[in-house]
Coordinates of C-alpha atoms and ligand atoms in Angstrom, one line a residue:
M15 CA -64.1 146.9 161.5
R16 CA -60.6 147.4 160.2
G17 CA -58.9 148.0 163.5
P18 CA -59.2 144.5 164.9
H19 CA -58.0 142.9 161.6
N20 CA -55.0 145.2 161.6
I21 CA -54.2 144.4 165.2
I22 CA -54.3 140.7 164.5
R23 CA -52.1 141.2 161.5
L24 CA -49.6 143.2 163.6
I25 CA -49.5 140.5 166.3
R26 CA -49.0 137.8 163.7
T27 CA -46.2 139.9 162.1
G28 CA -44.6 140.5 165.5
A29 CA -44.8 136.9 166.4
T30 CA -43.3 135.8 163.1
F31 CA -40.5 138.2 163.6
E32 CA -39.9 136.9 167.1
R33 CA -40.0 133.3 166.0
T34 CA -37.6 133.7 163.1
G35 CA -35.2 135.9 165.1
A36 CA -35.8 138.9 162.9
M37 CA -37.1 141.0 165.8
N38 CA -33.6 141.9 166.9
L39 CA -32.9 143.3 163.4
V40 CA -35.9 145.5 163.6
L41 CA -35.1 146.7 167.0
D42 CA -31.5 147.5 165.8
A43 CA -32.9 149.5 162.9
F44 CA -35.1 151.4 165.4
E45 CA -32.1 151.8 167.7
A46 CA -34.4 150.7 170.5
P47 CA -33.0 151.2 174.0
R48 CA -32.4 148.1 176.2
P49 CA -35.5 148.4 178.4
L50 CA -37.7 148.7 175.4
R51 CA -36.1 145.6 173.8
V52 CA -36.8 143.6 176.9
L53 CA -40.3 144.8 177.1
I54 CA -41.0 143.9 173.4
H55 CA -39.5 140.5 173.7
T56 CA -41.4 139.8 176.9
L57 CA -44.7 141.0 175.3
S58 CA -44.3 139.1 172.0
W59 CA -42.9 135.9 173.5
P60 CA -46.2 134.4 174.7
F61 CA -47.6 135.0 171.1
K62 CA -44.7 133.4 169.5
W63 CA -46.7 130.3 168.5
L64 CA -49.0 132.6 166.4
G65 CA -46.2 133.4 164.1
Y66 CA -45.0 131.5 161.1
K67 CA -41.9 129.4 161.4
G68 CA -40.5 130.1 158.0
D69 CA -37.6 128.4 156.2
P70 CA -34.8 127.9 158.8
D71 CA -32.2 127.9 156.0
M72 CA -32.8 131.6 155.3
P73 CA -31.3 134.5 157.2
P74 CA -33.8 135.9 159.7
A75 CA -35.2 139.0 157.8
T76 CA -35.6 137.0 154.6
R77 CA -37.1 134.1 156.5
A78 CA -39.7 136.2 158.3
L79 CA -40.9 138.2 155.3
T80 CA -41.1 135.1 153.0
A81 CA -43.2 133.4 155.6
L82 CA -45.5 136.3 155.9
G83 CA -46.5 136.4 152.2
P84 CA -46.3 138.4 149.0
A85 CA -46.9 141.9 150.3
Y86 CA -44.2 141.4 152.9
I87 CA -41.8 140.0 150.4
K88 CA -42.5 143.0 148.1
F89 CA -42.1 145.3 151.1
G90 CA -38.7 143.8 151.8
Q91 CA -37.7 144.3 148.2
V92 CA -38.7 147.9 148.2
L93 CA -36.8 148.4 151.5
S94 CA -33.7 146.9 149.9
T95 CA -33.7 150.0 147.7
R96 CA -33.7 152.3 150.7
P97 CA -30.4 151.9 152.5
D98 CA -31.1 155.4 153.7
V99 CA -33.8 154.0 155.9
V100 CA -32.7 150.4 156.9
G101 CA -29.0 150.8 156.7
P102 CA -26.6 149.2 154.1
E103 CA -26.4 145.8 155.8
L104 CA -30.1 145.0 156.1
A105 CA -30.6 146.4 152.6
Q106 CA -28.0 144.0 151.3
Q107 CA -29.7 141.1 153.1
L108 CA -33.1 142.0 151.7
R109 CA -31.8 142.2 148.2
V110 CA -31.9 138.4 147.8
L111 CA -35.6 138.2 148.5
Q112 CA -37.1 136.0 145.8
D113 CA -40.7 136.5 144.9
K114 CA -41.2 133.3 142.9
L115 CA -44.4 131.6 144.0
P116 CA -46.4 128.6 142.8
P117 CA -48.3 129.5 139.6
F118 CA -52.1 129.4 139.3
S119 CA -53.6 127.2 136.6
R120 CA -53.7 127.8 132.9
A121 CA -57.5 127.6 133.0
K122 CA -57.7 130.3 135.7
A123 CA -55.4 132.5 133.7
M124 CA -57.5 132.1 130.6
A125 CA -60.7 132.9 132.6
E126 CA -59.0 136.1 133.9
V127 CA -57.9 137.1 130.3
E128 CA -61.4 136.5 129.0
K129 CA -63.0 138.6 131.8
E130 CA -60.5 141.4 131.4
L131 CA -60.5 141.6 127.6
G132 CA -64.2 140.8 127.1
Q133 CA -63.5 138.3 124.4
P134 CA -63.1 134.5 124.4
V135 CA -59.4 133.5 124.7
D136 CA -59.4 131.1 121.7
E137 CA -60.6 134.0 119.5
I138 CA -57.5 136.0 120.6
Y139 CA -54.9 133.4 120.9
S140 CA -54.5 130.2 118.8
E141 CA -52.1 128.8 121.4
F142 CA -51.9 129.5 125.1
S143 CA -49.2 127.7 127.2
E144 CA -49.0 126.5 130.8
P145 CA -47.5 129.3 133.0
I146 CA -43.8 129.7 132.3
A147 CA -42.9 132.0 135.3
A148 CA -44.8 133.1 138.4
A149 CA -44.1 135.9 140.8
S150 CA -45.9 137.4 143.7
I151 CA -48.1 139.7 141.6
A152 CA -48.4 138.2 138.1
Q153 CA -47.4 135.2 135.9
V154 CA -46.5 134.8 132.3
H155 CA -47.7 132.5 129.5
R156 CA -46.4 132.0 126.1
A157 CA -49.1 132.3 123.4
R158 CA -49.7 133.0 119.7
L159 CA -52.0 135.6 118.2
S160 CA -54.8 134.2 116.1
S161 CA -54.9 137.3 113.9
T162 CA -51.3 137.4 112.8
G163 CA -49.7 134.2 114.0
E164 CA -47.2 136.2 116.0
E165 CA -45.7 134.7 119.1
V166 CA -46.4 136.7 122.3
A167 CA -45.9 136.7 126.1
V168 CA -49.1 137.2 128.1
K169 CA -48.7 138.5 131.6
V170 CA -51.7 138.0 133.9
L171 CA -52.2 139.4 137.4
R172 CA -53.0 136.9 140.2
P173 CA -56.7 136.6 140.8
G174 CA -57.7 138.7 143.8
I175 CA -54.2 140.1 144.2
E176 CA -55.4 143.7 144.6
R177 CA -57.5 142.9 147.6
A178 CA -54.9 140.8 149.3
F179 CA -52.2 143.5 148.8
N180 CA -54.4 146.3 149.9
K181 CA -55.3 144.5 153.1
D182 CA -51.7 144.1 154.0
V183 CA -50.8 147.7 152.9
D184 CA -53.6 148.9 155.2
A185 CA -52.0 147.0 158.1
F186 CA -48.6 148.6 157.2
Y187 CA -50.2 152.1 157.4
F188 CA -51.7 151.2 160.7
A189 CA -48.3 150.1 162.0
A190 CA -46.6 153.2 160.7
R191 CA -49.2 155.4 162.5
I192 CA -48.6 153.5 165.7
V193 CA -44.8 153.9 165.4
D194 CA -45.4 157.6 164.7
L195 CA -47.5 158.0 167.8
F196 CA -45.7 155.9 170.3
A197 CA -42.1 155.6 169.2
P198 CA -40.8 159.1 168.6
M199 CA -37.2 157.9 168.4
A200 CA -38.2 155.9 165.4
R201 CA -39.4 158.9 163.4
R202 CA -35.9 159.1 162.0
L203 CA -37.0 156.1 159.9
R204 CA -39.9 158.2 158.4
P205 CA -42.3 155.3 158.6
M206 CA -45.3 157.0 157.0
E207 CA -43.1 158.2 154.1
V208 CA -41.6 154.8 153.6
I209 CA -45.1 153.1 153.5
E210 CA -46.4 155.7 151.1
H211 CA -43.4 155.0 148.8
F212 CA -44.1 151.3 149.1
D213 CA -47.8 151.8 148.4
G214 CA -46.9 153.8 145.3
V215 CA -44.6 151.1 143.9
V216 CA -47.2 148.4 144.5
Q217 CA -50.1 150.3 143.0
G218 CA -47.9 150.8 140.0
E219 CA -47.4 147.1 139.7
L220 CA -51.0 146.3 140.2
D221 CA -51.9 148.1 137.0
L222 CA -50.3 146.4 134.0
R223 CA -51.2 149.4 131.8
L224 CA -48.5 151.3 133.5
E225 CA -45.9 148.6 132.6
S226 CA -47.2 148.6 129.0
A227 CA -46.8 152.4 128.9
A228 CA -43.3 152.1 130.3
A229 CA -42.5 149.5 127.6
S230 CA -43.7 151.9 124.9
E231 CA -42.0 155.0 126.3
F232 CA -38.7 153.1 126.7
A233 CA -39.1 151.8 123.1
A234 CA -39.6 155.3 121.7
N235 CA -36.5 156.5 123.5
T236 CA -34.3 153.7 122.3
E237 CA -35.6 153.2 118.8
K238 CA -32.3 154.2 117.2
D239 CA -30.0 152.3 119.6
E240 CA -28.1 149.8 117.6
G241 CA -28.0 146.2 118.8
F242 CA -30.9 146.7 121.2
Q243 CA -34.5 145.6 120.8
L244 CA -37.7 145.7 123.0
P245 CA -40.7 143.5 122.6
V246 CA -43.7 145.5 121.2
V247 CA -46.9 145.9 123.3
V248 CA -50.0 144.6 121.6
W249 CA -52.4 147.3 122.9
N250 CA -55.5 145.6 121.6
Y251 CA -55.0 142.7 124.0
S252 CA -53.6 144.7 127.0
A253 CA -55.5 146.1 129.9
R254 CA -55.3 146.7 133.6
R255 CA -54.9 143.0 134.5
V256 CA -53.5 141.6 131.3
M257 CA -50.5 142.5 129.1
T258 CA -49.7 141.1 125.7
L259 CA -46.2 141.7 124.5
G260 CA -44.1 140.4 121.6
W261 CA -42.2 137.2 122.4
A262 CA -38.5 137.9 123.0
D263 CA -36.7 135.0 121.2
G264 CA -33.1 134.2 121.9
A265 CA -30.5 132.8 124.2
A266 CA -30.5 133.6 127.9
I267 CA -27.9 136.3 128.5
G268 CA -26.7 134.4 131.6
D269 CA -26.0 131.2 129.6
N270 CA -22.5 131.5 128.3
A271 CA -22.4 128.1 126.7
A272 CA -25.5 128.8 124.7
L273 CA -24.1 132.2 123.6
D274 CA -20.8 130.7 122.5
A275 CA -22.7 127.9 120.6
A276 CA -24.6 130.6 118.8
G277 CA -21.4 132.3 117.9
H278 CA -21.9 135.6 119.8
D279 CA -19.0 137.8 120.8
R280 CA -19.5 137.9 124.6
R281 CA -17.0 140.8 125.2
A282 CA -18.9 143.0 122.7
L283 CA -22.2 142.0 124.4
G284 CA -21.0 142.9 127.8
E285 CA -19.7 146.2 126.7
R286 CA -22.9 146.9 124.9
V287 CA -25.0 146.1 128.0
L288 CA -23.0 148.6 129.9
S289 CA -22.9 151.4 127.4
L290 CA -26.6 151.1 126.6
F291 CA -27.5 151.3 130.3
L292 CA -25.4 154.4 130.7
R293 CA -26.8 156.0 127.6
H294 CA -30.3 155.4 128.7
A295 CA -29.6 156.9 132.2
L296 CA -27.8 159.9 130.9
R297 CA -29.3 160.7 127.5
D298 CA -32.9 159.8 128.3
G299 CA -33.0 160.0 132.1
Y300 CA -35.2 156.9 131.8
F301 CA -33.6 153.5 132.4
H302 CA -34.6 149.9 133.0
A303 CA -33.9 149.5 136.7
D304 CA -34.1 145.7 136.9
M305 CA -31.5 144.6 134.4
H306 CA -30.6 141.2 135.8
Q307 CA -29.9 138.2 133.6
G308 CA -33.4 136.9 133.9
N309 CA -34.7 140.0 132.1
M310 CA -32.5 140.0 129.0
K311 CA -32.0 137.7 126.0
V312 CA -29.7 137.7 123.0
A313 CA -31.4 137.5 119.6
A314 CA -30.0 135.3 116.8
N315 CA -28.6 138.5 115.1
G316 CA -26.7 139.5 118.3
D317 CA -29.2 142.1 119.4
I318 CA -29.8 142.4 123.2
I319 CA -33.5 142.1 124.0
A320 CA -34.8 143.5 127.3
Y321 CA -38.2 142.9 129.0
D322 CA -39.9 143.2 132.3
F323 CA -40.6 146.9 132.7
G324 CA -42.0 146.8 136.2
I325 CA -39.2 149.0 137.6
M326 CA -38.0 151.9 135.6
G327 CA -35.8 154.7 136.9
H328 CA -36.2 158.5 136.2
I329 CA -33.6 161.1 136.6
D330 CA -34.4 164.7 135.7
E331 CA -32.2 166.6 133.2
Y332 CA -30.6 168.9 135.8
T333 CA -29.5 166.0 138.0
R334 CA -28.2 164.2 134.9
R335 CA -26.0 167.1 133.9
V336 CA -24.6 167.4 137.4
Y337 CA -23.8 163.7 137.7
A338 CA -22.3 163.6 134.3
E339 CA -19.8 166.2 135.4
I340 CA -19.3 164.4 138.7
L341 CA -18.5 161.1 136.9
F342 CA -16.3 162.9 134.4
G343 CA -14.4 164.6 137.3
F344 CA -13.8 161.1 138.8
I345 CA -12.7 159.7 135.5
Q346 CA -10.1 162.5 135.3
R347 CA -9.4 162.2 139.0
D348 CA -10.1 165.8 139.5
Y349 CA -11.5 165.6 143.0
R350 CA -11.5 169.3 143.6
R351 CA -13.8 169.7 140.5
V352 CA -16.1 166.9 141.7
A353 CA -16.3 168.7 145.1
E354 CA -17.1 172.1 143.4
V355 CA -19.8 170.6 141.3
H356 CA -21.6 169.4 144.5
F357 CA -21.4 172.9 145.9
E358 CA -22.4 174.6 142.7
A359 CA -25.5 172.4 142.4
G360 CA -26.4 173.1 146.0
Y361 CA -26.3 169.4 146.9
V362 CA -23.8 170.0 149.7
P363 CA -24.6 172.8 152.1
A364 CA -22.5 175.9 151.5
D365 CA -21.2 175.9 155.1
Q366 CA -19.2 172.7 154.5
D367 CA -15.5 172.9 153.6
V368 CA -14.7 172.4 149.9
D369 CA -11.1 171.2 150.5
E370 CA -12.1 168.7 153.2
F371 CA -14.9 167.4 150.9
A372 CA -12.4 167.1 148.0
R373 CA -10.1 165.1 150.3
A374 CA -12.9 162.8 151.3
L375 CA -13.7 162.3 147.6
R376 CA -10.1 161.4 146.9
A377 CA -10.3 158.8 149.6
V378 CA -13.2 157.3 147.7
G379 CA -11.8 157.5 144.2
E380 CA -8.1 156.6 144.6
P381 CA -8.6 153.1 146.0
I382 CA -11.1 152.3 143.3
F383 CA -8.8 153.6 140.5
G384 CA -5.9 151.7 142.1
M385 CA -7.6 148.4 141.4
G386 CA -7.1 146.3 138.4
A387 CA -9.2 147.3 135.4
D388 CA -11.2 144.1 135.9
Q389 CA -12.3 145.1 139.4
I390 CA -13.1 148.7 139.0
S391 CA -16.8 149.3 139.7
M392 CA -18.7 152.5 138.9
G393 CA -21.6 151.2 141.0
R394 CA -19.3 150.8 144.0
L395 CA -17.8 154.3 143.3
L396 CA -21.3 155.8 143.4
S397 CA -22.2 153.9 146.6
Y398 CA -19.0 155.2 148.4
L399 CA -19.7 158.7 146.9
F400 CA -23.2 158.7 148.4
E401 CA -21.8 157.7 151.8
V402 CA -19.5 160.7 151.7
T403 CA -22.0 163.1 150.5
E404 CA -24.4 162.0 153.2
R405 CA -21.7 162.7 155.8
F406 CA -21.4 166.2 154.3
G407 CA -25.1 166.8 154.7
M408 CA -26.6 165.9 151.3
E409 CA -30.0 164.3 151.4
T410 CA -30.2 160.7 150.1
R411 CA -32.2 160.5 146.9
T412 CA -34.1 157.4 146.0
E413 CA -33.7 157.7 142.2
L414 CA -29.9 157.9 142.6
I415 CA -29.8 154.9 144.8
L416 CA -31.8 153.0 142.2
L417 CA -29.3 154.1 139.6
Q418 CA -26.4 153.0 141.7
R419 CA -27.9 149.6 142.4
T420 CA -28.8 149.0 138.8
M421 CA -25.3 149.9 137.9
V422 CA -23.9 147.2 140.2
V423 CA -26.3 144.7 138.6
V424 CA -25.4 145.7 135.1
E425 CA -21.7 145.6 135.8
G426 CA -22.3 142.0 137.2
V427 CA -24.0 141.0 134.0
A428 CA -21.2 142.5 131.8
R429 CA -18.5 140.8 133.9
S430 CA -20.2 137.5 133.7
L431 CA -20.2 137.8 130.0
D432 CA -16.5 138.6 130.0
P433 CA -14.5 139.2 133.2
R434 CA -11.9 141.3 131.4
I435 CA -14.3 144.2 130.6
N436 CA -12.9 147.6 131.6
I437 CA -15.7 149.6 132.9
W438 CA -14.0 153.0 132.6
D439 CA -13.1 152.4 129.0
V440 CA -16.7 151.7 128.2
A441 CA -18.1 154.5 130.3
H442 CA -15.6 157.2 129.2
P443 CA -17.0 157.9 125.7
V444 CA -20.6 157.7 126.8
V445 CA -20.1 160.3 129.6
A446 CA -17.9 162.5 127.4
D447 CA -20.4 162.4 124.6
Y448 CA -23.3 163.3 126.9
I449 CA -21.3 166.2 128.3
K450 CA -20.5 167.4 124.9
T451 CA -24.2 167.5 123.9
S452 CA -25.7 168.5 127.2
I453 CA -23.3 171.2 128.5
G454 CA -21.5 172.4 125.3
P455 CA -22.7 175.1 122.9
R456 CA -25.3 172.8 121.3
A457 CA -26.9 172.5 124.7
V458 CA -27.0 176.2 125.1
I459 CA -28.8 176.6 121.8
G460 CA -31.2 173.8 122.8
D461 CA -32.0 175.7 126.1
L462 CA -32.6 178.9 124.1
I463 CA -34.9 177.1 121.7
S464 CA -37.0 175.7 124.6
T465 CA -37.1 179.2 126.1
A466 CA -38.3 180.6 122.7
Q467 CA -40.9 177.9 122.6
V468 CA -42.3 179.0 125.9
M469 CA -42.3 182.6 124.7
A470 CA -44.0 181.5 121.5
R471 CA -46.8 179.8 123.5
F472 CA -47.4 183.1 125.3
G473 CA -47.1 184.9 122.0
P474 CA -50.8 185.8 121.6
R475 CA -50.8 187.3 125.1
L476 CA -47.6 189.2 124.7
P477 CA -49.0 192.4 123.2
A478 CA -51.6 192.7 126.0
L479 CA -48.9 192.0 128.6
V480 CA -46.6 194.7 127.1
E481 CA -49.4 197.2 126.8
A482 CA -50.4 196.6 130.4
A483 CA -46.8 197.0 131.5
L484 CA -46.5 200.3 129.6
I485 CA -49.8 201.7 130.8
A486 CA -48.9 200.9 134.3
Q487 CA -45.6 202.7 133.7
S488 CA -47.3 205.9 132.4
H489 CA -50.0 206.0 135.0
P490 CA -48.1 205.9 138.3
Q491 CA -51.3 206.9 140.2
T492 CA -52.9 203.6 139.5
P493 CA -53.2 201.9 142.9
E494 CA -50.9 198.9 143.0
P495 CA -49.0 196.8 145.6
R496 CA -46.0 198.5 147.2
G497 CA -42.9 198.1 145.2
G498 CA -45.0 197.3 142.1
K499 CA -43.6 200.1 140.0
T500 CA -40.0 199.0 140.4
W501 CA -40.6 195.7 138.7
M502 CA -42.8 197.0 135.9
L503 CA -39.9 198.5 133.9
P504 CA -37.6 195.4 134.0
A505 CA -40.6 193.2 133.3
G506 CA -41.5 195.3 130.3
A507 CA -37.9 195.2 129.1
G508 CA -37.8 191.5 129.7
V509 CA -40.9 190.8 127.6
M510 CA -39.5 193.0 124.8
G511 CA -36.1 191.2 125.0
G512 CA -37.9 187.9 125.0
I513 CA -39.8 188.8 121.8
T514 CA -36.7 189.8 120.1
I515 CA -34.9 186.6 121.0
A516 CA -37.9 184.5 119.9
L517 CA -38.1 186.4 116.6
L518 CA -34.4 186.0 116.0
L519 CA -34.5 182.3 116.8
S520 CA -37.5 181.7 114.6
E521 CA -35.5 183.3 111.7
I522 CA -32.5 181.0 112.4
F523 CA -34.4 177.7 112.8
Ligands
ADP608 N1 -41.8 139.4 126.1 C1 -41.3 138.3 126.6 N2 -40.7 137.4 125.8 C2 -40.2 136.2 126.3 N3 -40.3 135.8 127.6 C3 -40.8 136.7 128.4 C4 -41.4 137.9 128.0 N4 -41.8 138.6 129.1 C5 -41.6 137.7 130.1 N5 -41.0 136.6 129.8 C6 -40.6 135.5 130.6 O1 -41.4 135.5 131.8 C7 -40.6 135.7 132.9 C8 -41.3 136.6 133.9 O2 -41.6 137.8 133.3 P1 -41.2 139.2 133.9 O3 -41.8 140.3 133.0 O4 -39.7 139.2 134.0 O5 -41.9 139.2 135.3 P2 -41.4 139.4 136.8 O6 -41.7 140.8 137.2 O7 -42.2 138.4 137.5 O8 -39.9 139.0 136.8 C9 -39.3 136.3 132.4 O9 -38.2 136.0 133.2 C10 -39.2 135.6 131.0 O10 -38.7 134.3 131.1
MG609 MG1 -38.3 139.5 135.6

């Protein structure tokens, strides 16, 4: 029964694209040859009336997706994070997609909360406001807990949103399969992989427990960060479709007049936003990836409060170390070093030329460093860097693009607080500090301790392992795989060495 639905959806999608003029953009992205273009336009033209007209004031791609509804809007937003797939220009266009929608009523929201938490709303909250913000997946109400009198924000998923999204996602899979089958030249766009990525992002947002978990993990990491606060999750009143979170009280970080009236030092705020973001990305490898002005406030005491944990970025420790060195190389304008780091990490294939790569990196770095301090952008530096590394055969990585994009947003927030902020001056100590702790002697000890911890976990099994190794060593006639004997001795020695190190370390620490 699904097939026909999906076909109707596809036709409507195609018709809307044709009607809004977005079809050409899609065909460009697919690098469709002329005859195919003519064929597609001819085929979809008669169905044009089936498509939505959309808002003629918007650029074509935005117009088509907005007309087609929430799942398409979300899809556009996710694609905007994948310039590796749609190209930088379309990614830029898609970035402005707004997912603000008309809210559903307070009464409906209260019914949803009651159903989800299994308790009457007036027992939980003594106040529950009209919706204060509504997006494609959820909306937010301001409320007060009956038990403590504490003010909270309550996020509620739209009724029936899972079904609606899953239908559209189903149609996207269907389309991806068709493209895979019939348009081999479009495989470069990895349609299945892109839809799977999208599906993952959406499934994450359709379960608010994941956002609550993100909020609490982020809070644990940043507990000691000065001048930074996060609203606390009220787990008792949070579930899959409802999230209750402490109310962030303060001035909007985008409202300079209000910040001045409250006597805040905007320059200090801007520098703090930047250095906090960098520290989270480098130190924790876990950062808020949606740090626009709508998701931050400034508390009366000057603390920055962040919320909306729907998009978080992860960077593993190895990648963080590599990129700290790369950034540091750029800060010192040591392009040869930056190039070498790429080769050492295996990011750029060994058959590429180091010197040529270093020269390309200089062409990226020098113009940026030549700018006035108030124009330098680390986000832009990273985006140029990724263009160069891609040219030299490095695979594009989604988490790094997310980092780069967020950096551009954070720089924008910082500059709007005070245009004179010097991004390098703020970044330098954070990067240098991270390098000191992550690559210096303390880091080596840290690595040894983790190794010892692994050894310790295997501790109870070590005697048996050693015995087995030694027995095998003294009974060469025991049948074993070819080449087996040659590894037994080093393995035995390795185990003994490991025990010694573990014992030594347990003495020291
Ligand atoms: N904990 C909170 N305290 C105060 N206001 C909040 C809180 N959480 C959300 N809001 C308000 O609701 C709006 C939408 O919530 P948000 O979590 O940003 O959802 P979305 O993903 O739709 O942007 C925010 O811009 C903010 O105005
Ligand atoms: Mg938000």
